[in-house]
mmCIF file of C-alpha atoms and ligand atoms in Angstrom:
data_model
loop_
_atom_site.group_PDB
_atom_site.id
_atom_site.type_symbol
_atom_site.label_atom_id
_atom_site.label_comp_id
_atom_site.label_asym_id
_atom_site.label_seq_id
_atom_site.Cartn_x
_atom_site.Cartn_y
_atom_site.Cartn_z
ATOM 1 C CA UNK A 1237 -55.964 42.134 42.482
ATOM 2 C CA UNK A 1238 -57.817 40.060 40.033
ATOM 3 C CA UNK A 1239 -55.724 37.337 37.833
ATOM 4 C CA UNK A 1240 -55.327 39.253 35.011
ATOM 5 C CA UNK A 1241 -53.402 42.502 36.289
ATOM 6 C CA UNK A 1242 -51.324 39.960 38.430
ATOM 7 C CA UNK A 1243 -50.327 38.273 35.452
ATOM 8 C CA UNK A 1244 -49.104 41.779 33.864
ATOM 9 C CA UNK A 1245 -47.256 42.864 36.514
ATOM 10 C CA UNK A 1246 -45.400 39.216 36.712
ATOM 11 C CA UNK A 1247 -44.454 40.232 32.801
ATOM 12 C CA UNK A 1248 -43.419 43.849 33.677
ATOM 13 C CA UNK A 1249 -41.205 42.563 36.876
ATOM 14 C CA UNK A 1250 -39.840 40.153 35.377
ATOM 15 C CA UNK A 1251 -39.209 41.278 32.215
ATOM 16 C CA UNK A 1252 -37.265 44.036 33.945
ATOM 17 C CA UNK A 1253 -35.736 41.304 35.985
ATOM 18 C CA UNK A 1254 -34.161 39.247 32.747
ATOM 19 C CA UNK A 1255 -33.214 42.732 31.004
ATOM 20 C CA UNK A 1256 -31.127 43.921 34.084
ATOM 21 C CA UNK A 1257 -29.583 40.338 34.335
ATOM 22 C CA UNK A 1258 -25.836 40.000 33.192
ATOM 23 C CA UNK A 1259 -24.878 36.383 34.578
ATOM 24 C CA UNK A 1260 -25.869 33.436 32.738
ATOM 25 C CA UNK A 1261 -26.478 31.727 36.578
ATOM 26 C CA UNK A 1262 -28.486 34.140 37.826
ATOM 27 C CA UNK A 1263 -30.703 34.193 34.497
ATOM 28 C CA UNK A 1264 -31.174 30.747 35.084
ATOM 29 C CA UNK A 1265 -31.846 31.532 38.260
ATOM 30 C CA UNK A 1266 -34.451 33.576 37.049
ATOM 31 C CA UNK A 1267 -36.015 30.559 34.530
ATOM 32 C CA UNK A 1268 -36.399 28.189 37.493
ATOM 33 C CA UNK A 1269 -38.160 30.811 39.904
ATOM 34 C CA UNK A 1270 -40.516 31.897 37.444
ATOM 35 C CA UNK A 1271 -41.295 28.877 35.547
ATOM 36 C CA UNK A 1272 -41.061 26.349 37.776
ATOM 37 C CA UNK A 1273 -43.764 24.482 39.929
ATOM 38 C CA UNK A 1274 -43.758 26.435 42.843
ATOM 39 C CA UNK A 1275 -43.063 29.585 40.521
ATOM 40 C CA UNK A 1276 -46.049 32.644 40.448
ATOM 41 C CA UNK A 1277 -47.247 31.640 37.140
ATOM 42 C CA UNK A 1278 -48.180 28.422 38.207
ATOM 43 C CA UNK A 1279 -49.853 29.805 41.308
ATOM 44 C CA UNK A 1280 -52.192 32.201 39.159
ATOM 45 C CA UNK A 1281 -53.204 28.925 36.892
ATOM 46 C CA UNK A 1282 -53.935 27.484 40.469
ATOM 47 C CA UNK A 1283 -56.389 30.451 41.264
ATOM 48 C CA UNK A 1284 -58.160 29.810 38.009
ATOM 49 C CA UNK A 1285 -60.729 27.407 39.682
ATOM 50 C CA UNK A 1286 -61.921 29.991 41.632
ATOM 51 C CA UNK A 1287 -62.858 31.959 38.405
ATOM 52 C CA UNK A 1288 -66.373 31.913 36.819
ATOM 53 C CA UNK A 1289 -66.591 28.953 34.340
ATOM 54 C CA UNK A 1290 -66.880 31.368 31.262
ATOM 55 C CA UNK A 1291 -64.022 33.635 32.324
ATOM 56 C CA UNK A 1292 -61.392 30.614 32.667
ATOM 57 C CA UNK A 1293 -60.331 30.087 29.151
ATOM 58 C CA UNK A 1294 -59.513 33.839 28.669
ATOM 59 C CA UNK A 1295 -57.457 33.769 31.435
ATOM 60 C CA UNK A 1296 -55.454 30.598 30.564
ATOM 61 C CA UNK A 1297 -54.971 31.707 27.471
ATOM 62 C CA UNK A 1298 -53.898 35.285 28.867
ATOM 63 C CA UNK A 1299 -51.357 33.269 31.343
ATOM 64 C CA UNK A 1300 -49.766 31.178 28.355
ATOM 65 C CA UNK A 1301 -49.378 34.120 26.330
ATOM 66 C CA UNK A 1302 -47.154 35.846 29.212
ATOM 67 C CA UNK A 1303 -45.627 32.516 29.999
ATOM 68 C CA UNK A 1304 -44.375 32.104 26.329
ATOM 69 C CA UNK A 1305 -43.891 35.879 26.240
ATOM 70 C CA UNK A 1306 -41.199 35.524 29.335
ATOM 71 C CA UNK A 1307 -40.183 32.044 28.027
ATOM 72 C CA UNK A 1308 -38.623 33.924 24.662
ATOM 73 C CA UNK A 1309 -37.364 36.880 26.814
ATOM 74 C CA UNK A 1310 -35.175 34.060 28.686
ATOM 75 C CA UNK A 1311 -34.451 32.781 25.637
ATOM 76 C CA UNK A 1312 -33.119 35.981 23.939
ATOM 77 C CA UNK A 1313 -31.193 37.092 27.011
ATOM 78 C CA UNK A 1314 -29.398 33.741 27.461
ATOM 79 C CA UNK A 1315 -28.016 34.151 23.854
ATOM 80 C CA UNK A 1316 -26.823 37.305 23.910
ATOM 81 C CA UNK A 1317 -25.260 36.409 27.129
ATOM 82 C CA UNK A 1318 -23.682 33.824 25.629
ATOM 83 C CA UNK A 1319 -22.127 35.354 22.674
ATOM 84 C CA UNK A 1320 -21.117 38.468 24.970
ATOM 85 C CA UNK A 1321 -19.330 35.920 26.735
ATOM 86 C CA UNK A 1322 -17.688 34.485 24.082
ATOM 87 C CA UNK A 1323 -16.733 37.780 22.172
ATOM 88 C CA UNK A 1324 -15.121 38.633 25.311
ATOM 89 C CA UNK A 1325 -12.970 35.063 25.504
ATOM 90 C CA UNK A 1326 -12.351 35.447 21.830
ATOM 91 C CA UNK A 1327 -10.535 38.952 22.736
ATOM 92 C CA UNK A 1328 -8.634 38.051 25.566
ATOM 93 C CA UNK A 1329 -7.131 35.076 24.060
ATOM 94 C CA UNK A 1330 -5.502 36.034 20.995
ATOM 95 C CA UNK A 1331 -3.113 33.805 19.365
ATOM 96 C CA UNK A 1332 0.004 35.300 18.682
ATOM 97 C CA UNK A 1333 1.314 33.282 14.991
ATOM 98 C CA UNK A 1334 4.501 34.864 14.745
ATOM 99 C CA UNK A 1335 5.372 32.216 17.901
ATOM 100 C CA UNK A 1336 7.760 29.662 17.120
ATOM 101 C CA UNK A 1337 6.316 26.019 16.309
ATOM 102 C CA UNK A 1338 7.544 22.825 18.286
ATOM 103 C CA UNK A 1339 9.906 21.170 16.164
ATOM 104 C CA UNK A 1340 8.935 17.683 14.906
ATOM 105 C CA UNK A 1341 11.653 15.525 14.115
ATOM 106 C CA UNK A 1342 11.318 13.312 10.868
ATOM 107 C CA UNK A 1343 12.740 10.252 10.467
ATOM 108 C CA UNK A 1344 13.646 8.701 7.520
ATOM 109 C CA UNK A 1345 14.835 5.448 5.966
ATOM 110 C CA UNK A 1346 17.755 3.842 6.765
ATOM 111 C CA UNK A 1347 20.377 4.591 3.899
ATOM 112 C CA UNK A 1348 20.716 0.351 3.123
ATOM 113 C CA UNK A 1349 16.898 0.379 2.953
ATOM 114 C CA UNK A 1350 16.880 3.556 0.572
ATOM 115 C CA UNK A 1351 19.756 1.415 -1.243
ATOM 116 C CA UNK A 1352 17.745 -1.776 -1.399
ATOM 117 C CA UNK A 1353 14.685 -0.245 -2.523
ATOM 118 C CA UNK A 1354 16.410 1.795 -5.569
ATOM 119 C CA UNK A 1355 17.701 -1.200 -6.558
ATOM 120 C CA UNK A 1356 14.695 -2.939 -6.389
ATOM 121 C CA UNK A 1357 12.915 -0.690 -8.279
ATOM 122 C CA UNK A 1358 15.485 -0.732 -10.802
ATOM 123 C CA UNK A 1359 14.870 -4.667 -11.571
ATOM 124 C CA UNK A 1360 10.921 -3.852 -11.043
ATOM 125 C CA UNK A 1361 11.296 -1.458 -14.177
ATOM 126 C CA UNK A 1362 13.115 -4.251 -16.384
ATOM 127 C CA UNK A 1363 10.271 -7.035 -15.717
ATOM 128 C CA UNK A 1364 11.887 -9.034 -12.304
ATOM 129 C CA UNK A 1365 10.003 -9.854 -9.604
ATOM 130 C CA UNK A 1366 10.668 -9.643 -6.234
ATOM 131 C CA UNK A 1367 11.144 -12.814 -4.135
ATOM 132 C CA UNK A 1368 11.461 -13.227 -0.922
ATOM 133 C CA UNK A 1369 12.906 -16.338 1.313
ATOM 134 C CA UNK A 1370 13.475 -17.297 4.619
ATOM 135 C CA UNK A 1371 16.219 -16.242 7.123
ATOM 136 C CA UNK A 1372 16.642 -19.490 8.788
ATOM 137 C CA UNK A 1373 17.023 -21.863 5.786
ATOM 138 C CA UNK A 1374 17.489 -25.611 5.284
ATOM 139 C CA UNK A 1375 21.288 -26.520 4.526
ATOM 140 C CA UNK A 1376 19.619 -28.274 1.742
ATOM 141 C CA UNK A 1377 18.671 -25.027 -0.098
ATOM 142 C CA UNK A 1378 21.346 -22.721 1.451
ATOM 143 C CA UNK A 1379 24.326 -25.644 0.363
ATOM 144 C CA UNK A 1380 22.976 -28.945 -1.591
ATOM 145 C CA UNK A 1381 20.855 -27.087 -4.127
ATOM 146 C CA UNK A 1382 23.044 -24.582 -4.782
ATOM 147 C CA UNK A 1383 25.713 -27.614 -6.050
ATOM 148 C CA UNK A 1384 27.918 -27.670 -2.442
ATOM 149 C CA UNK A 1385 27.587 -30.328 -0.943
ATOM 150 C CA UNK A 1386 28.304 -31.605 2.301
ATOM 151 C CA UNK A 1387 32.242 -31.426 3.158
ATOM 152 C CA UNK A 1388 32.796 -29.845 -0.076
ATOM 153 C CA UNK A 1389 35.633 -26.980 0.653
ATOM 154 C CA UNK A 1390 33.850 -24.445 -0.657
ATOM 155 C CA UNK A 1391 31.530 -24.552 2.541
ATOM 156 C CA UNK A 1392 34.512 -22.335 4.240
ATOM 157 C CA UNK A 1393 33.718 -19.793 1.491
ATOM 158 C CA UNK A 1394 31.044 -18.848 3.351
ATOM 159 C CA UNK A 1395 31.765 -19.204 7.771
ATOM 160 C CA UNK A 1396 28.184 -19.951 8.642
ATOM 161 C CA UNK A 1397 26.262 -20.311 11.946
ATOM 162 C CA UNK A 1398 24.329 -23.375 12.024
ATOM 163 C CA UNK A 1399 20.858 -24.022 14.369
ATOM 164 C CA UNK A 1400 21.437 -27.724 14.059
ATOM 165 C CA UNK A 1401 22.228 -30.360 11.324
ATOM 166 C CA UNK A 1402 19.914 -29.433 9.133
ATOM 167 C CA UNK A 1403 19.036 -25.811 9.939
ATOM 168 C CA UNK A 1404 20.949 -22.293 9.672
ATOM 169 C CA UNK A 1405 20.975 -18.784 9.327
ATOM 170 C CA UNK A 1406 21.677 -18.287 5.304
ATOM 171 C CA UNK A 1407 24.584 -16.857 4.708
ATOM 172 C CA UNK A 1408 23.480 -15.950 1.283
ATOM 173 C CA UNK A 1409 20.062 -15.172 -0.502
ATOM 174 C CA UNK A 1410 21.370 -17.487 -3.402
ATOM 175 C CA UNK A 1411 18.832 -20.411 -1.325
ATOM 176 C CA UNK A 1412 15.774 -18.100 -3.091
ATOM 177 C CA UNK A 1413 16.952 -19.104 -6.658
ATOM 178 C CA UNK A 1414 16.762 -23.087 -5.481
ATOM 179 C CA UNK A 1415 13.360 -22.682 -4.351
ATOM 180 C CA UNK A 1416 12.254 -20.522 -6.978
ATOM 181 C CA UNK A 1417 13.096 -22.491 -10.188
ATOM 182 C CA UNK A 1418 11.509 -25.928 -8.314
ATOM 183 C CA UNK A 1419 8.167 -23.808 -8.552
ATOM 184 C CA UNK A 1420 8.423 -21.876 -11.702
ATOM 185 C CA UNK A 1421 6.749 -22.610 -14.633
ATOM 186 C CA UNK A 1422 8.364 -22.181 -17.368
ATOM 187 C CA UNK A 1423 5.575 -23.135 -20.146
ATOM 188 C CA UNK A 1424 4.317 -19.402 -18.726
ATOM 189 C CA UNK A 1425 7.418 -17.741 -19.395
ATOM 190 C CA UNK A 1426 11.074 -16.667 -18.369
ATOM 191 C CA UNK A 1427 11.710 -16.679 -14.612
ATOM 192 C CA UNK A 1428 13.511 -13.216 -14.092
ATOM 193 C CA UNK A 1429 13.777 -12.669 -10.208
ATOM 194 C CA UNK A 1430 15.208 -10.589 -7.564
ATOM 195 C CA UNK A 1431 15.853 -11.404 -3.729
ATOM 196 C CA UNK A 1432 16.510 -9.192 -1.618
ATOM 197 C CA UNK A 1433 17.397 -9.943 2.233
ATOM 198 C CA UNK A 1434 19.350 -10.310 5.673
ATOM 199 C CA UNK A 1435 21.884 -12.677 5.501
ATOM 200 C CA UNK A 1436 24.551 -13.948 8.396
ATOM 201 C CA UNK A 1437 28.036 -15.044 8.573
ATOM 202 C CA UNK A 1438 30.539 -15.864 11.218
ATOM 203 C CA UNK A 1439 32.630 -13.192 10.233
ATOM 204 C CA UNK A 1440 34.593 -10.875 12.594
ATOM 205 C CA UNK A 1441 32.933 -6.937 12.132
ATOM 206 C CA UNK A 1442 35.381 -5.272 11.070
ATOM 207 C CA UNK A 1443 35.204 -1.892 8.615
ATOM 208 C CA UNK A 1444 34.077 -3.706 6.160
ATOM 209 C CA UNK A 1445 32.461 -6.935 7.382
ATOM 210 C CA UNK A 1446 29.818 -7.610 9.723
ATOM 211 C CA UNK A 1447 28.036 -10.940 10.933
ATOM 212 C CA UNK A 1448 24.920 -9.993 9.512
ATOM 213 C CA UNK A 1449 24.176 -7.707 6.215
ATOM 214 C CA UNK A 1450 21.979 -7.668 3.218
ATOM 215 C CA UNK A 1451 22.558 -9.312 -0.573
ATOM 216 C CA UNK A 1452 20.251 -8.708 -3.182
ATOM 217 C CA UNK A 1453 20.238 -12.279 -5.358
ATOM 218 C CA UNK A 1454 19.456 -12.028 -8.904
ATOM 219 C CA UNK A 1455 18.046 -14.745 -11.314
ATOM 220 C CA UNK A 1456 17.362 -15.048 -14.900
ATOM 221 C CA UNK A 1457 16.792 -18.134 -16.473
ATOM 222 C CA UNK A 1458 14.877 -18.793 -20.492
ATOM 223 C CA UNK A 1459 16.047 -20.009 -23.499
ATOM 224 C CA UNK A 1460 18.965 -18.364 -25.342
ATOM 225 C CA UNK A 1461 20.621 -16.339 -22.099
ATOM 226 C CA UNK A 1462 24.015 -15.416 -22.722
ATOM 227 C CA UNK A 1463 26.884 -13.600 -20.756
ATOM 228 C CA UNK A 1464 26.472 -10.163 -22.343
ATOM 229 C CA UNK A 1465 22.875 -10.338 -21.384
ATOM 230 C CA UNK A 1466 24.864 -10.949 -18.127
ATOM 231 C CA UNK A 1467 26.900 -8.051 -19.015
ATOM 232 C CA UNK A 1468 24.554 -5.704 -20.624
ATOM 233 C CA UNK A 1469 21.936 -6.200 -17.168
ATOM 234 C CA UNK A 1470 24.984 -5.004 -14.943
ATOM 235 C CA UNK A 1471 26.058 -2.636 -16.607
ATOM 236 C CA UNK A 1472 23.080 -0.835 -16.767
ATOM 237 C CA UNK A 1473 22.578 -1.541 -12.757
ATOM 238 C CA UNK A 1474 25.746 -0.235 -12.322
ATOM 239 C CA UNK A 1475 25.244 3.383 -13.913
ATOM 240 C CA UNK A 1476 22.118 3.358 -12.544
ATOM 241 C CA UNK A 1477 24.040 3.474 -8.755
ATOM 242 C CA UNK A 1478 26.899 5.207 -9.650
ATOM 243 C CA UNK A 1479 26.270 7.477 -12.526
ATOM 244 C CA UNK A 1480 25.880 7.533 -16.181
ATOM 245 C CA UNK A 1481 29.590 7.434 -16.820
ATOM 246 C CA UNK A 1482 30.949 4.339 -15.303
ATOM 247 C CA UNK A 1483 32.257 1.393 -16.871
ATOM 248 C CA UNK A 1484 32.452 -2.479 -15.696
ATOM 249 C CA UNK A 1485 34.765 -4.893 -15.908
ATOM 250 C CA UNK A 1486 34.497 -8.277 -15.765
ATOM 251 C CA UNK A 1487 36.964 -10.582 -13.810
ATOM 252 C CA UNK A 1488 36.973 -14.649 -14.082
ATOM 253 C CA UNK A 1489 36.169 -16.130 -9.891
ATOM 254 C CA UNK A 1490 34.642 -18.876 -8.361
ATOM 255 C CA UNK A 1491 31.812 -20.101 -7.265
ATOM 256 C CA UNK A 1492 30.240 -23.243 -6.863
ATOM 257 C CA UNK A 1493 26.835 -22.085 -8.649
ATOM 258 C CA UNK A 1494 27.665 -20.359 -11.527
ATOM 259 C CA UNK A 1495 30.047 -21.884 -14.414
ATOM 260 C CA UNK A 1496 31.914 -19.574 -15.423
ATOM 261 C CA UNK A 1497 32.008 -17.362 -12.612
ATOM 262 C CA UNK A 1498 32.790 -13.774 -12.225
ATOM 263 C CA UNK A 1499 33.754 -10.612 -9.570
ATOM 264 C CA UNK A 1500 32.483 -7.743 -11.200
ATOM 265 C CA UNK A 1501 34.190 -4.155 -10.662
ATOM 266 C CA UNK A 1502 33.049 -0.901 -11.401
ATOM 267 C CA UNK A 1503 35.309 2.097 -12.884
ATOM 268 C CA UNK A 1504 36.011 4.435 -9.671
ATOM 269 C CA UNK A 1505 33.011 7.552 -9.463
ATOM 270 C CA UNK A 1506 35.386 9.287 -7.570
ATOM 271 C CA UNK A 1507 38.742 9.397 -10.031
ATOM 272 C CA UNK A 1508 37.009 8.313 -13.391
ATOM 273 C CA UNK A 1509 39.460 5.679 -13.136
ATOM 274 C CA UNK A 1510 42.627 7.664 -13.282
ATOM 275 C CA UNK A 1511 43.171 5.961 -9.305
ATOM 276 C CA UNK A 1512 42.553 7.221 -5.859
ATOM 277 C CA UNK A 1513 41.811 6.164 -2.328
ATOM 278 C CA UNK A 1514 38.584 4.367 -2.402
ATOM 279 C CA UNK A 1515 39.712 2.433 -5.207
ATOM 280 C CA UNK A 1516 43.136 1.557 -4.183
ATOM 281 C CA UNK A 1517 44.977 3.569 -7.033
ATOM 282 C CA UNK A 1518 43.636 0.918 -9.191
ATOM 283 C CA UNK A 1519 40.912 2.736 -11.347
ATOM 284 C CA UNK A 1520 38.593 -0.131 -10.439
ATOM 285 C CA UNK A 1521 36.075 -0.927 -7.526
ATOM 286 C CA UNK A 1522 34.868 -4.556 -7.279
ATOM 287 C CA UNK A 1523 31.260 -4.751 -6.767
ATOM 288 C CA UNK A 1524 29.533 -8.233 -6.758
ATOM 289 C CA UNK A 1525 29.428 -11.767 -8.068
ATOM 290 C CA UNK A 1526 27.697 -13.134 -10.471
ATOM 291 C CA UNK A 1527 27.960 -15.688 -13.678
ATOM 292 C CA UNK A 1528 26.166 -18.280 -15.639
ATOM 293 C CA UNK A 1529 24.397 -20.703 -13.741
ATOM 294 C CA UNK A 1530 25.487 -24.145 -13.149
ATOM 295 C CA UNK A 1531 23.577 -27.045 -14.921
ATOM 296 C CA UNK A 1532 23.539 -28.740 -11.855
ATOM 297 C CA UNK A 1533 21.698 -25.800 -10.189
ATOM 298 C CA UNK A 1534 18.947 -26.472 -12.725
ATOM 299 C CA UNK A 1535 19.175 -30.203 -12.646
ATOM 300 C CA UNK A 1536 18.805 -30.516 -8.916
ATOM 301 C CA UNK A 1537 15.698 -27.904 -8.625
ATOM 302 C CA UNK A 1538 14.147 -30.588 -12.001
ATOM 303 C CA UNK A 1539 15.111 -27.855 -14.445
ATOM 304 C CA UNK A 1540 16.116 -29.111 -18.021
ATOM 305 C CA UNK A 1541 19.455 -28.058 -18.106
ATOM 306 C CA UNK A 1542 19.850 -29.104 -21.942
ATOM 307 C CA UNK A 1543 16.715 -26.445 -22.625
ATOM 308 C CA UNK A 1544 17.442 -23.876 -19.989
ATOM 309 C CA UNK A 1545 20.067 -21.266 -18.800
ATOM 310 C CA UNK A 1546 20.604 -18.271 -17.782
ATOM 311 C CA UNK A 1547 22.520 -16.019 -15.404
ATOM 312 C CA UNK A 1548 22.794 -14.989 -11.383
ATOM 313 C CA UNK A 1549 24.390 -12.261 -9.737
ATOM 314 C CA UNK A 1550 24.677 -11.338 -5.807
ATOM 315 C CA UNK A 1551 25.531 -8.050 -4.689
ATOM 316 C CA UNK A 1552 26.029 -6.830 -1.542
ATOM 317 C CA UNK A 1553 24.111 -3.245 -0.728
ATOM 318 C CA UNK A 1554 25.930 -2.402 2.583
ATOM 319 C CA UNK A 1555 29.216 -2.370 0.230
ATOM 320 C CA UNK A 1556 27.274 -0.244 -2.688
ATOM 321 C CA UNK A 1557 26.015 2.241 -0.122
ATOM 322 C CA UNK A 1558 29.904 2.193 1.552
ATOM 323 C CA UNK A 1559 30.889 3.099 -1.928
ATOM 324 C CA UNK A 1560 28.628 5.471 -2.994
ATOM 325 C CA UNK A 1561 28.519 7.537 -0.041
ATOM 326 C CA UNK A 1562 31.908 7.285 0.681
ATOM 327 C CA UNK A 1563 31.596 5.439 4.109
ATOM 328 C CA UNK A 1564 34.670 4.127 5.487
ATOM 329 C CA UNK A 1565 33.396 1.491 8.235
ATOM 330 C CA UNK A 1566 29.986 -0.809 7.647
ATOM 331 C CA UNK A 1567 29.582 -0.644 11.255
ATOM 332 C CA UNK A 1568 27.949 2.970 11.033
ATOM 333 C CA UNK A 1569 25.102 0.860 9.439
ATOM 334 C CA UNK A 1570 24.129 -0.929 12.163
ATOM 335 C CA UNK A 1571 24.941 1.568 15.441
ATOM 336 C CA UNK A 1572 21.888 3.331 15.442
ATOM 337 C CA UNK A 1573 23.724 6.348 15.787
ATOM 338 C CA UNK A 1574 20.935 9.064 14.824
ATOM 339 C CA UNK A 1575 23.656 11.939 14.077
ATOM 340 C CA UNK A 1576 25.095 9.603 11.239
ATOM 341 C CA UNK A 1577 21.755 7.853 9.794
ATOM 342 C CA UNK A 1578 20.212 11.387 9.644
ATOM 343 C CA UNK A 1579 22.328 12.581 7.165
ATOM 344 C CA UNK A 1580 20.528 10.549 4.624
ATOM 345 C CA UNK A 1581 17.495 12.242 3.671
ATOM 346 C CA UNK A 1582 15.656 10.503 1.329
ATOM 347 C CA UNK A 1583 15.420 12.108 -1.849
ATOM 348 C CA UNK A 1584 12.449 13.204 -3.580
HETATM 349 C C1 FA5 B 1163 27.934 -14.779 -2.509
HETATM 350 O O1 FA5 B 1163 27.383 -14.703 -1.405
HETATM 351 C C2 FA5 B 1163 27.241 -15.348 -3.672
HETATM 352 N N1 FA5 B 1163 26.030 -15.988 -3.247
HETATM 353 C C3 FA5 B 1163 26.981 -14.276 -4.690
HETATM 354 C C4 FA5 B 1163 26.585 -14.816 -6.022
HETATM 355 C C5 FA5 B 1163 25.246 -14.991 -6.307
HETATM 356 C C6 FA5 B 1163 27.528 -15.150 -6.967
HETATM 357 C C7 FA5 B 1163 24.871 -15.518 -7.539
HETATM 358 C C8 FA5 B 1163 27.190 -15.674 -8.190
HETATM 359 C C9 FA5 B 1163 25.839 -15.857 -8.488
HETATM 360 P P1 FA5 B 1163 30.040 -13.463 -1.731
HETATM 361 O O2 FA5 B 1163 30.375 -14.313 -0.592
HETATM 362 O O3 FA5 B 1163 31.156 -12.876 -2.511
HETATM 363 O O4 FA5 B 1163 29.105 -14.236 -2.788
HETATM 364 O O5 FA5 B 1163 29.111 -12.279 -1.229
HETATM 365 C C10 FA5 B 1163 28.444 -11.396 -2.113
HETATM 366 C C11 FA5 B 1163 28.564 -9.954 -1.615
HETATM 367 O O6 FA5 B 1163 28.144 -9.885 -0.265
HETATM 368 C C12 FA5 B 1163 29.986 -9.438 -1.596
HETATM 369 O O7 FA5 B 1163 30.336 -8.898 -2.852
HETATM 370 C C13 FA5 B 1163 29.919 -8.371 -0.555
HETATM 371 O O8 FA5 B 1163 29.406 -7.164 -1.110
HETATM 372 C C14 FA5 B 1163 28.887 -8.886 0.403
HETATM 373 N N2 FA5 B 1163 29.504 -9.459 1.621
HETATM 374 C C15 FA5 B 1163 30.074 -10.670 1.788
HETATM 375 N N3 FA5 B 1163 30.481 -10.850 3.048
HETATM 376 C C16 FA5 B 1163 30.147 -9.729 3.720
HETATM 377 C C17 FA5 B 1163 30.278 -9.287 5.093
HETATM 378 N N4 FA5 B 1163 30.771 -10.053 6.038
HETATM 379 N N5 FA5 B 1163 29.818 -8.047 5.400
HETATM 380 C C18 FA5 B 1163 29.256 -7.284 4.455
HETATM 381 N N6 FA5 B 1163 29.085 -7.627 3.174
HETATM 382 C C19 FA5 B 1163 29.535 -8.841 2.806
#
């Protein structure tokens, strides 16, 4: 059999071969037999030295015309393999949609943090910024700055754990003013601040104390500050919280930083005042103190006191949210108990 019919009866075999072929492996199978260097193509190139000079470049040419001829037969087969394979995947595995999901659990804020930050956003709106200080302060800023000195009584105001002489765990954010007014400047303007914070106290937990919670400080000090500005701020914080309708009242108190001082209380949300549980029968809730703030506050942090003035309040979150949501024991807060923190979806 010369070269040339042996080469067209490889195509005819083996094109047969690759049609009748349904599995991808033996198709490949097929490839390596053929084409490979021990495969009958290669042998007939082999045999070409035997041929006459003239007639060898018609038959190379011949045997790379069936070679690429076979090649794109392989070629074509493996795809359609292939996609008959996957149509046939596709169809067995259906996905049924009408399957329940898994459920994913969201989380969401913890109700003080939803508190603080509404709050916060509040003062954001009406020009404060937001300051914030450290946890473990000097006595100095927690105590001296803030006009109580060493063995003054009104250290037992606040029960406070101390690190050392020097160093405690602040048992207010009121430390933030002090070391905000020594940097302001107030050739650029009004200091108008917020703190916001963790603060500790040697109280016993009980429903409505625990050794650690949060305050939110506030601080305003220009010009020509007065106590209806004082007024006017908390009020509007106030309705903000606890609706549109409520009222505030302001009672004198004491403390060491502000002169005068005030508690400041909040007509009832529940009763509209007319008295009820949460507010005692008494038409009134008290929120927070605040008042004007002490010269000395200014002195000591080299504020002119004779120029400057202005007004501070601290509130107590843990006690708004206790109030607002109508939560009888500030221990709930700080459980961890999923089932009650969950209830407070955040809104919007
Ligand atoms: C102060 O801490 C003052 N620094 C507030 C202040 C700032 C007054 C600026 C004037 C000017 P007082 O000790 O009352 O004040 O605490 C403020 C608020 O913290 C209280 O109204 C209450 O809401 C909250 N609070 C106090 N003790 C506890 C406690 N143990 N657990 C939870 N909340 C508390």
């Amino acid at each position: 059999m010369d070269l040339k019919t042996r080469l067209e009866q490889l195509r005819r075999e083996n094109q047969k071969r690759i049609k009748d072929t349904n599995d991808l492996d033996a198709l490949n199978q097929i490839r390596v037999n053929l084409l490979g260097k021990k495969g009958p193509i290669t042998e007939v190139l082999r045999g070409m030295k035997d041929l006459k000079p003239e007639e060898r470049p018609k038959v190379g040419a011949y045997a790379n015309e069936i070679k690429a001829d076979l090649q794109e037969n392989l070629q074509n087969r493996k795809d359609a393999l292939e996609q008959a394979a996957l149509t046939a995947k596709l169809a067995t595995e259906t996905i049924d949609v009408t399957l329940p999901g898994d459920q994913v659990v969201q989380g969401t804020p913890h109700i003080i943090d939803q508190i603080m930050d509404d709050i916060e956003e509040f003062f954001i709106g009406q020009g404060y910024q937001v300051v914030d200080g450290p946890e473990v302060e000097e006595d100095h800023y927690n105590f001296e700055m803030m006009n109580i000195p060493k063995d003054h009584p009104a250290r037992d105001m606040q029960d406070t754990f101390y690190i050392d002489d020097q160093l405690l765990m602040r048992s207010q954010t009121s430390p933030v003013q002090a070391r905000t007014l020594e940097v302001h400047d107030f050739s650029k303007g009004p200091l108008k601040m917020i703190s916001p914070g963790r603060v500790y106290r040697r109280d016993t937990d009980d429903a409505t104390h625990s050794h650690q919670f949060n305050q939110i400080e506030g601080l305003v000090i220009d010009k020509h500050i007065t106590m209806a500005d004082l007024k006017g701020t908390l009020l509007a914080l106030a309705q903000h919280v606890f609706g549109k309708d409520r009222q505030i009242r302001l009672r004198p108190s004491y403390f060491p930083f502000t002169e005068p001082s005030v508690e400041v209380d909040v007509s009832c949300f529940r009763c509209n005042g007319k008295g009820c549980a949460i507010c005692k029968y008494s038409g009134w809730i008290e929120v927070l103190g605040a008042g004007m703030v002490h010269p000395n506050v200014l002195t000591n942090a080299g504020v002119d006191a004779d120029v400057y003035g202005g007004f501070a309040f601290g509130l107590g979150p843990d006690r708004f949210a206790m109030l607002k949501y109508g939560i009888d024991d500030i221990r709930s807060f700080y459980q961890g108990d999923v089932r009650f923190l969950s209830q407070f979806k955040e809104e919007g």
